[in-house]
Amino acid sequence: MMPVSDINAVVGGLLRDLAFAQTAQPKMFGYKRAAAAVLALDTPLTELITAEGALPKIAGIGPGSARVIQETLETGASPTVERAIDESDRRSDIERRRALRAHFLSRAEVLRVLRDRSMSGPALSDYAGDLQMHSEWSDGNPTVEEIAGACQARGYAYAAVTDHSHGLKIAGGMSMEEAAEQRHAIEHLNAMTDSFRLLQGIEANIGADGELDLSPDEARVFELVLAAPHSRLRRSEDQTERLIAAIQNPAVRILAHPRGRITGSRAGVVADWDRVFTTAADSGVAVEIDGDPARQDLDYALASSALAAGCLFALDSDAHTTEQLSYAETAIAHARLAGIPADRIVNYWPLDRLVDWLSDPHREARTFVQRQERAW
Ligand SMILES: [Zn+2]
């Protein structure tokens, strides 16, 4: 793992601090927009600034935000932001939010990591398919036809549409009747091409005790079951047993956004991650690196521990629009920083190996143990 000096992430964070130091709503939203604009830039601010120290016009960046950028580029800190925090009496809340920004990458840093040839990790060009995304059948926008088209345009050999299951009403969870209709639409698409395969997956919700909102019979309907936590994400008590119960459910193949963290907002599930990862490795269940910029969950630091435990990985976009399929690149960047070999990442396998693993995850778990024994 290499240290990351990510100037756009630093500036984006400071602009968010400035937003939370505001009392007037329009100003708060303005600085939040500026933060989002900086985090989404393709280029580091250090390369955008001219030799004279001038900043080009960036959409969403007003004079107040430009001052923060200038200060940070010159000195590594922003007195403007610190003064605003001191005057706001919100320092403790802002410090708490700062602590929840660790190991998040800006878009510019993601692109730099993808280009960095000194890293041996997985390449964007070898990524074969995305295994978490949402369609109009739950809380996403696109139709399954639009998803298939956009995935083929990105050069994927396969993908899985993974709408929310019926227990998660807040995210438009799909009933089993709707799932049957969706399956028809997917099979119709697959009948039209040999070069791309859309799998019908489901993102099942992990309940308080680790149970899923799908019965074993319901889970069998789907070609891929992800399990993910969407509640109890701001608790300080240990939830190791909850995650282990979900991993040990025989239907589950991927533990998706394992913590449920959100940048600058919530830390997500507290757990003994070594135990969680060892259980996943023994079960042949992949742990996900969710590439949604607000999630980045697992991040490269925790993913390194999962790699040491012998885990398989899934690198997914968690897209809710076809444009957001590019979020898979965030996940690939974290995997490169963690040094995960492509062979350990299910999205880098050919379709037949993926399908074999879906039918018997223990096969890959055992293969890995055997390989390790041989190496010793
Ligand atoms: Zn989710």
Tab-separated table of C-alpha atoms and ligand atoms in Angstrom:
chain	number	residue	atom	x	y	z
A	1	MET	CA	0.000	0.000	0.000
A	2	MET	CA	1.317	3.429	-0.781
A	3	PRO	CA	0.682	6.699	0.997
A	4	VAL	CA	-1.736	8.909	-0.892
A	5	SER	CA	-1.284	12.640	-1.107
A	6	ASP	CA	-4.524	13.686	-2.681
A	7	ILE	CA	-4.755	17.495	-2.883
A	8	ASN	CA	-8.313	17.492	-4.297
A	9	ALA	CA	-9.511	15.317	-1.401
A	10	VAL	CA	-7.839	17.706	1.078
A	11	VAL	CA	-9.423	20.796	-0.497
A	12	GLY	CA	-12.792	19.077	-0.931
A	13	GLY	CA	-12.728	18.201	2.767
A	14	LEU	CA	-11.895	21.760	3.808
A	15	LEU	CA	-14.738	23.125	1.664
A	16	ARG	CA	-17.104	20.703	3.376
A	17	ASP	CA	-15.811	21.930	6.758
A	18	LEU	CA	-16.528	25.480	5.616
A	19	ALA	CA	-20.039	24.423	4.563
A	20	PHE	CA	-20.783	23.003	8.020
A	21	ALA	CA	-19.468	26.203	9.649
A	22	GLN	CA	-22.173	28.270	7.894
A	23	THR	CA	-25.432	29.344	9.496
A	24	ALA	CA	-27.057	30.568	6.262
A	25	GLN	CA	-28.405	27.655	4.203
A	26	PRO	CA	-27.583	29.076	0.738
A	27	LYS	CA	-23.939	29.534	1.748
A	28	MET	CA	-23.808	26.050	3.212
A	29	PHE	CA	-25.164	24.535	-0.005
A	30	GLY	CA	-22.786	26.682	-2.069
A	31	TYR	CA	-19.694	25.345	-0.272
A	32	LYS	CA	-21.050	21.793	-0.419
A	33	ARG	CA	-21.445	22.187	-4.192
A	34	ALA	CA	-17.910	23.584	-4.429
A	35	ALA	CA	-16.569	20.593	-2.468
A	36	ALA	CA	-18.374	18.177	-4.789
A	37	ALA	CA	-16.996	20.023	-7.847
A	38	VAL	CA	-13.402	19.750	-6.605
A	39	LEU	CA	-13.768	16.070	-5.647
A	40	ALA	CA	-15.144	15.299	-9.134
A	41	LEU	CA	-12.348	17.072	-11.084
A	42	ASP	CA	-10.298	14.806	-13.359
A	43	THR	CA	-7.108	16.799	-12.705
A	44	PRO	CA	-5.320	17.657	-9.442
A	45	LEU	CA	-5.600	21.348	-8.505
A	46	THR	CA	-1.802	21.558	-8.441
A	47	GLU	CA	-1.826	20.947	-12.208
A	48	LEU	CA	-4.704	23.333	-12.930
A	49	ILE	CA	-3.074	26.385	-11.381
A	50	THR	CA	-1.046	28.580	-13.728
A	51	ALA	CA	2.617	29.549	-13.238
A	52	GLU	CA	1.367	32.945	-11.988
A	53	GLY	CA	-0.687	31.166	-9.315
A	54	ALA	CA	-4.047	31.845	-10.952
A	55	LEU	CA	-6.870	29.344	-10.830
A	56	PRO	CA	-8.889	28.795	-14.027
A	57	LYS	CA	-12.673	29.131	-13.818
A	58	ILE	CA	-14.194	25.947	-12.434
A	59	ALA	CA	-17.963	25.444	-12.501
A	60	GLY	CA	-19.336	25.583	-8.952
A	61	ILE	CA	-16.313	27.415	-7.477
A	62	GLY	CA	-17.008	30.971	-6.268
A	63	PRO	CA	-14.512	33.533	-4.873
A	64	GLY	CA	-14.779	32.206	-1.282
A	65	SER	CA	-13.953	28.662	-2.363
A	66	ALA	CA	-11.184	29.898	-4.673
A	67	ARG	CA	-9.512	31.559	-1.650
A	68	VAL	CA	-9.564	28.253	0.249
A	69	ILE	CA	-7.977	26.528	-2.747
A	70	GLN	CA	-5.238	29.180	-3.071
A	71	GLU	CA	-4.399	29.056	0.640
A	72	THR	CA	-4.235	25.270	0.685
A	73	LEU	CA	-2.048	25.081	-2.406
A	74	GLU	CA	0.351	27.656	-0.957
A	75	THR	CA	0.570	26.505	2.665
A	76	GLY	CA	-1.155	23.112	2.994
A	77	ALA	CA	-3.799	24.630	5.288
A	78	SER	CA	-6.600	27.198	5.122
A	79	PRO	CA	-6.713	29.938	7.784
A	80	THR	CA	-10.036	31.060	6.266
A	81	VAL	CA	-11.627	27.702	7.066
A	82	GLU	CA	-10.133	27.478	10.572
A	83	ARG	CA	-11.338	31.004	11.413
A	84	ALA	CA	-14.856	30.192	10.174
A	85	ILE	CA	-14.911	27.022	12.297
A	86	ASP	CA	-13.765	28.922	15.419
A	87	GLU	CA	-16.460	31.544	14.880
A	88	SER	CA	-19.142	28.891	14.334
A	89	ASP	CA	-18.970	27.029	17.703
A	90	ARG	CA	-19.297	23.783	15.689
A	91	ARG	CA	-15.680	22.676	15.918
A	92	SER	CA	-16.417	19.396	17.707
A	93	ASP	CA	-18.991	18.302	15.098
A	94	ILE	CA	-16.629	19.316	12.279
A	95	GLU	CA	-13.712	17.432	13.888
A	96	ARG	CA	-15.968	14.352	14.115
A	97	ARG	CA	-16.761	14.673	10.397
A	98	ARG	CA	-13.059	15.105	9.555
A	99	ALA	CA	-12.292	11.790	11.255
A	100	LEU	CA	-14.795	10.125	8.904
A	101	ARG	CA	-12.915	11.102	5.743
A	102	ALA	CA	-9.973	8.718	6.055
A	103	HIS	CA	-8.932	6.759	2.959
A	104	PHE	CA	-11.365	8.445	0.564
A	105	LEU	CA	-9.986	9.187	-2.919
A	106	SER	CA	-10.904	12.110	-5.162
A	107	ARG	CA	-11.722	11.406	-8.811
A	108	ALA	CA	-8.368	12.890	-9.875
A	109	GLU	CA	-6.536	10.527	-7.525
A	110	VAL	CA	-8.557	7.561	-8.830
A	111	LEU	CA	-7.481	8.417	-12.383
A	112	ARG	CA	-3.839	8.874	-11.318
A	113	VAL	CA	-3.807	5.472	-9.591
A	114	LEU	CA	-5.363	3.801	-12.656
A	115	ARG	CA	-2.579	5.262	-14.839
A	116	ASP	CA	0.300	4.516	-12.451
A	117	ARG	CA	2.307	1.746	-14.112
A	118	SER	CA	4.464	1.203	-11.040
A	119	MET	CA	1.500	-0.547	-9.378
A	120	SER	CA	0.956	-4.195	-10.119
A	121	GLY	CA	-2.735	-4.351	-9.228
A	122	PRO	CA	-5.733	-4.940	-11.498
A	123	ALA	CA	-5.992	-2.881	-14.709
A	124	LEU	CA	-9.163	-1.094	-15.783
A	125	SER	CA	-8.882	-2.686	-19.241
A	126	ASP	CA	-9.110	-6.242	-17.819
A	127	TYR	CA	-12.224	-5.579	-15.726
A	128	ALA	CA	-14.795	-8.032	-17.108
A	129	GLY	CA	-18.035	-7.006	-15.436
A	130	ASP	CA	-19.766	-5.020	-12.720
A	131	LEU	CA	-21.693	-6.968	-10.063
A	132	GLN	CA	-23.663	-4.304	-8.199
A	133	MET	CA	-26.033	-1.833	-9.849
A	134	HIS	CA	-29.623	-0.725	-9.557
A	135	SER	CA	-32.321	-0.356	-12.198
A	136	GLU	CA	-35.798	1.164	-12.411
A	137	TRP	CA	-37.014	-2.026	-10.715
A	138	SER	CA	-35.858	-0.593	-7.351
A	139	ASP	CA	-34.191	2.776	-6.642
A	140	GLY	CA	-32.148	3.150	-9.850
A	141	ASN	CA	-33.080	5.085	-13.016
A	142	PRO	CA	-32.121	2.907	-16.002
A	143	THR	CA	-34.063	0.087	-17.614
A	144	VAL	CA	-32.299	-3.275	-17.845
A	145	GLU	CA	-31.947	-2.627	-21.609
A	146	GLU	CA	-30.114	0.643	-20.929
A	147	ILE	CA	-27.876	-1.100	-18.392
A	148	ALA	CA	-26.959	-3.855	-20.833
A	149	GLY	CA	-26.172	-1.310	-23.552
A	150	ALA	CA	-24.030	0.855	-21.270
A	151	CYS	CA	-22.111	-2.154	-19.909
A	152	GLN	CA	-21.382	-3.410	-23.427
A	153	ALA	CA	-20.215	0.087	-24.399
A	154	ARG	CA	-17.724	-0.146	-21.502
A	155	GLY	CA	-16.434	-3.418	-22.929
A	156	TYR	CA	-17.817	-5.721	-20.227
A	157	ALA	CA	-18.385	-9.423	-20.903
A	158	TYR	CA	-21.070	-9.620	-18.221
A	159	ALA	CA	-22.761	-7.673	-15.452
A	160	ALA	CA	-25.291	-8.260	-12.709
A	161	VAL	CA	-28.269	-6.032	-12.076
A	162	THR	CA	-28.810	-6.185	-8.312
A	163	ASP	CA	-31.934	-4.344	-7.250
A	164	HIS	CA	-32.958	-4.155	-3.607
A	165	SER	CA	-35.006	-7.040	-2.237
A	166	HIS	CA	-38.523	-6.667	-0.863
A	167	GLY	CA	-37.490	-6.033	2.759
A	168	LEU	CA	-35.958	-2.633	1.947
A	169	LYS	CA	-39.131	-0.634	1.225
A	170	ILE	CA	-37.308	2.709	1.527
A	171	ALA	CA	-35.241	1.801	-1.569
A	172	GLY	CA	-38.208	0.512	-3.582
A	173	GLY	CA	-37.390	-3.141	-2.857
A	174	MET	CA	-38.611	-5.537	-5.553
A	175	SER	CA	-41.410	-8.030	-4.812
A	176	MET	CA	-40.924	-11.616	-5.981
A	177	GLU	CA	-43.611	-11.021	-8.657
A	178	GLU	CA	-41.623	-8.045	-9.955
A	179	ALA	CA	-38.450	-10.133	-9.846
A	180	ALA	CA	-40.105	-12.711	-12.130
A	181	GLU	CA	-41.072	-9.958	-14.590
A	182	GLN	CA	-37.571	-8.516	-14.476
A	183	ARG	CA	-36.165	-11.978	-15.178
A	184	HIS	CA	-38.247	-12.140	-18.373
A	185	ALA	CA	-36.816	-8.814	-19.535
A	186	ILE	CA	-33.257	-9.982	-18.764
A	187	GLU	CA	-33.695	-13.315	-20.549
A	188	HIS	CA	-35.073	-11.489	-23.570
A	189	LEU	CA	-31.911	-9.331	-23.652
A	190	ASN	CA	-29.580	-12.296	-23.242
A	191	ALA	CA	-31.279	-14.120	-26.125
A	192	MET	CA	-30.203	-11.308	-28.470
A	193	THR	CA	-26.422	-11.538	-27.963
A	194	ASP	CA	-23.695	-14.114	-27.344
A	195	SER	CA	-21.006	-11.605	-26.420
A	196	PHE	CA	-22.550	-10.240	-23.234
A	197	ARG	CA	-24.507	-11.792	-20.375
A	198	LEU	CA	-26.681	-9.939	-17.872
A	199	LEU	CA	-27.149	-11.836	-14.605
A	200	GLN	CA	-30.132	-11.298	-12.345
A	201	GLY	CA	-28.774	-10.570	-8.904
A	202	ILE	CA	-30.355	-9.114	-5.792
A	203	GLU	CA	-29.058	-6.896	-2.994
A	204	ALA	CA	-30.538	-8.518	0.100
A	205	ASN	CA	-30.775	-6.501	3.293
A	206	ILE	CA	-29.000	-7.735	6.433
A	207	GLY	CA	-31.288	-7.477	9.462
A	208	ALA	CA	-30.297	-6.766	13.061
A	209	ASP	CA	-29.303	-10.387	13.768
A	210	GLY	CA	-27.698	-11.076	10.397
A	211	GLU	CA	-30.791	-12.629	8.830
A	212	LEU	CA	-31.671	-11.715	5.225
A	213	ASP	CA	-34.973	-10.344	3.968
A	214	LEU	CA	-35.146	-13.303	1.541
A	215	SER	CA	-36.169	-16.871	2.404
A	216	PRO	CA	-33.900	-19.644	1.069
A	217	ASP	CA	-36.505	-20.402	-1.650
A	218	GLU	CA	-36.684	-16.744	-2.649
A	219	ALA	CA	-32.895	-16.415	-2.710
A	220	ARG	CA	-32.621	-19.416	-5.069
A	221	VAL	CA	-34.520	-17.469	-7.742
A	222	PHE	CA	-31.533	-15.147	-8.272
A	223	GLU	CA	-28.219	-15.912	-9.973
A	224	LEU	CA	-26.246	-13.790	-7.494
A	225	VAL	CA	-27.118	-12.721	-3.945
A	226	LEU	CA	-25.355	-9.741	-2.375
A	227	ALA	CA	-25.928	-9.100	1.314
A	228	ALA	CA	-25.484	-5.571	2.667
A	229	PRO	CA	-26.185	-3.657	5.875
A	230	HIS	CA	-28.506	-0.629	5.556
A	231	SER	CA	-29.443	-0.082	9.205
A	232	ARG	CA	-27.726	0.238	12.620
A	233	LEU	CA	-24.854	2.037	10.869
A	234	ARG	CA	-24.312	4.701	13.547
A	235	ARG	CA	-23.984	2.378	16.550
A	236	SER	CA	-20.839	2.019	18.600
A	237	GLU	CA	-21.462	-1.590	19.723
A	238	ASP	CA	-19.715	-4.523	18.056
A	239	GLN	CA	-21.680	-6.129	15.173
A	240	THR	CA	-19.257	-8.899	14.196
A	241	GLU	CA	-21.836	-11.669	14.765
A	242	ARG	CA	-24.366	-9.890	12.544
A	243	LEU	CA	-21.951	-9.818	9.599
A	244	ILE	CA	-20.708	-13.378	10.212
A	245	ALA	CA	-24.294	-14.683	10.214
A	246	ALA	CA	-24.899	-12.987	6.847
A	247	ILE	CA	-21.677	-14.395	5.364
A	248	GLN	CA	-22.585	-17.888	6.549
A	249	ASN	CA	-26.005	-17.746	4.899
A	250	PRO	CA	-25.552	-20.346	2.098
A	251	ALA	CA	-27.215	-18.047	-0.480
A	252	VAL	CA	-24.733	-15.172	-0.101
A	253	ARG	CA	-21.815	-14.691	-2.519
A	254	ILE	CA	-20.820	-11.051	-1.911
A	255	LEU	CA	-20.777	-8.986	1.288
A	256	ALA	CA	-21.560	-5.580	-0.235
A	257	HIS	CA	-20.422	-2.221	1.220
A	258	PRO	CA	-19.433	-4.156	4.371
A	259	ARG	CA	-19.319	-1.166	6.749
A	260	GLY	CA	-22.080	1.028	5.346
A	261	ARG	CA	-19.924	4.108	5.938
A	262	ILE	CA	-20.559	7.493	4.286
A	263	THR	CA	-17.801	10.067	3.860
A	264	GLY	CA	-17.814	12.781	6.496
A	265	SER	CA	-21.077	11.506	7.937
A	266	ARG	CA	-21.077	8.023	9.456
A	267	ALA	CA	-18.494	5.395	10.327
A	268	GLY	CA	-20.761	2.421	9.667
A	269	VAL	CA	-20.667	-0.965	11.368
A	270	VAL	CA	-18.119	-1.567	14.141
A	271	ALA	CA	-16.751	-5.133	13.931
A	272	ASP	CA	-13.766	-7.389	14.467
A	273	TRP	CA	-12.768	-7.252	10.801
A	274	ASP	CA	-10.163	-9.998	11.043
A	275	ARG	CA	-12.894	-12.423	12.131
A	276	VAL	CA	-15.282	-11.163	9.456
A	277	PHE	CA	-12.634	-11.542	6.743
A	278	THR	CA	-11.490	-14.988	7.924
A	279	THR	CA	-15.100	-16.211	7.844
A	280	ALA	CA	-15.574	-14.767	4.341
A	281	ALA	CA	-12.335	-16.375	3.122
A	282	ASP	CA	-13.321	-19.777	4.566
A	283	SER	CA	-16.779	-19.527	2.965
A	284	GLY	CA	-15.600	-18.367	-0.461
A	285	VAL	CA	-17.718	-15.220	-0.041
A	286	ALA	CA	-16.265	-12.130	-1.725
A	287	VAL	CA	-15.989	-8.853	0.184
A	288	GLU	CA	-16.896	-5.825	-1.890
A	289	ILE	CA	-15.079	-2.631	-2.658
A	290	ASP	CA	-18.058	-0.392	-3.397
A	291	GLY	CA	-16.947	2.392	-5.760
A	292	ASP	CA	-19.676	4.936	-4.997
A	293	PRO	CA	-17.518	8.007	-4.188
A	294	ALA	CA	-19.446	8.613	-0.949
A	295	ARG	CA	-18.960	4.998	0.179
A	296	GLN	CA	-15.519	3.682	-1.001
A	297	ASP	CA	-16.261	0.686	1.220
A	298	LEU	CA	-14.001	-1.303	1.780
A	299	ASP	CA	-11.182	1.205	1.267
A	300	TYR	CA	-7.610	0.210	0.378
A	301	ALA	CA	-6.472	0.075	4.017
A	302	LEU	CA	-9.162	-2.342	5.204
A	303	ALA	CA	-8.988	-4.220	1.883
A	304	SER	CA	-5.308	-4.949	2.628
A	305	SER	CA	-6.397	-6.748	5.822
A	306	ALA	CA	-9.009	-8.697	3.857
A	307	LEU	CA	-6.324	-9.712	1.344
A	308	ALA	CA	-4.060	-10.935	4.143
A	309	ALA	CA	-6.989	-13.003	5.495
A	310	GLY	CA	-7.310	-14.732	2.096
A	311	CYS	CA	-10.527	-13.068	0.901
A	312	LEU	CA	-11.979	-12.929	-2.562
A	313	PHE	CA	-13.047	-9.458	-3.727
A	314	ALA	CA	-15.821	-7.912	-5.805
A	315	LEU	CA	-15.216	-4.434	-7.266
A	316	ASP	CA	-18.529	-2.795	-8.065
A	317	SER	CA	-19.982	0.576	-9.039
A	318	ASP	CA	-23.251	0.464	-7.036
A	319	ALA	CA	-24.521	2.615	-9.932
A	320	HIS	CA	-28.048	4.009	-9.903
A	321	THR	CA	-27.636	5.616	-13.372
A	322	THR	CA	-25.662	4.391	-16.395
A	323	GLU	CA	-23.212	7.340	-15.988
A	324	GLN	CA	-22.378	6.045	-12.512
A	325	LEU	CA	-21.005	2.806	-13.974
A	326	SER	CA	-17.714	4.758	-13.952
A	327	TYR	CA	-17.752	4.395	-10.141
A	328	ALA	CA	-16.284	0.916	-10.713
A	329	GLU	CA	-13.033	2.810	-11.446
A	330	THR	CA	-12.973	4.078	-7.845
A	331	ALA	CA	-13.164	0.473	-6.646
A	332	ILE	CA	-10.383	-0.614	-9.032
A	333	ALA	CA	-8.149	2.218	-7.735
A	334	HIS	CA	-8.585	1.014	-4.137
A	335	ALA	CA	-7.764	-2.544	-5.215
A	336	ARG	CA	-4.580	-1.294	-6.921
A	337	LEU	CA	-3.542	0.623	-3.790
A	338	ALA	CA	-4.171	-2.523	-1.722
A	339	GLY	CA	-2.145	-4.624	-4.180
A	340	ILE	CA	-4.910	-7.185	-4.759
A	341	PRO	CA	-3.994	-9.636	-7.553
A	342	ALA	CA	-6.596	-9.777	-10.352
A	343	ASP	CA	-6.966	-13.535	-9.755
A	344	ARG	CA	-8.546	-12.804	-6.341
A	345	ILE	CA	-11.165	-10.469	-7.846
A	346	VAL	CA	-14.314	-12.153	-9.160
A	347	ASN	CA	-14.964	-9.340	-11.684
A	348	TYR	CA	-11.700	-10.251	-13.440
A	349	TRP	CA	-12.680	-13.855	-14.037
A	350	PRO	CA	-14.084	-15.194	-17.293
A	351	LEU	CA	-17.834	-15.859	-17.170
A	352	ASP	CA	-17.494	-19.641	-16.814
A	353	ARG	CA	-15.278	-19.335	-13.718
A	354	LEU	CA	-17.668	-16.750	-12.254
A	355	VAL	CA	-20.645	-19.058	-12.861
A	356	ASP	CA	-18.786	-22.014	-11.286
A	357	TRP	CA	-18.076	-19.923	-8.203
A	358	LEU	CA	-21.697	-18.774	-8.006
A	359	SER	CA	-22.808	-22.417	-7.954
A	360	ASP	CA	-20.132	-23.521	-5.445
A	361	PRO	CA	-18.214	-20.776	-3.625
A	362	HIS	CA	-16.290	-23.288	-1.523
A	363	ARG	CA	-14.459	-24.462	-4.618
A	364	GLU	CA	-12.599	-21.138	-4.848
A	365	ALA	CA	-12.067	-20.998	-1.070
A	366	ARG	CA	-10.477	-24.468	-1.149
A	367	THR	CA	-8.434	-23.812	-4.270
A	368	PHE	CA	-6.835	-20.855	-2.583
A	369	VAL	CA	-5.956	-22.803	0.567
A	370	GLN	CA	-4.425	-25.573	-1.545
A	371	ARG	CA	-2.415	-23.064	-3.518
A	372	GLN	CA	-1.097	-21.493	-0.324
A	373	GLU	CA	-0.088	-24.882	1.060
A	374	ARG	CA	1.796	-25.655	-2.117
A	375	ALA	CA	3.592	-22.324	-1.923
A	376	TRP	CA	4.775	-23.125	1.600
B	1	ZN	ZN	-26.817	-1.068	-0.541
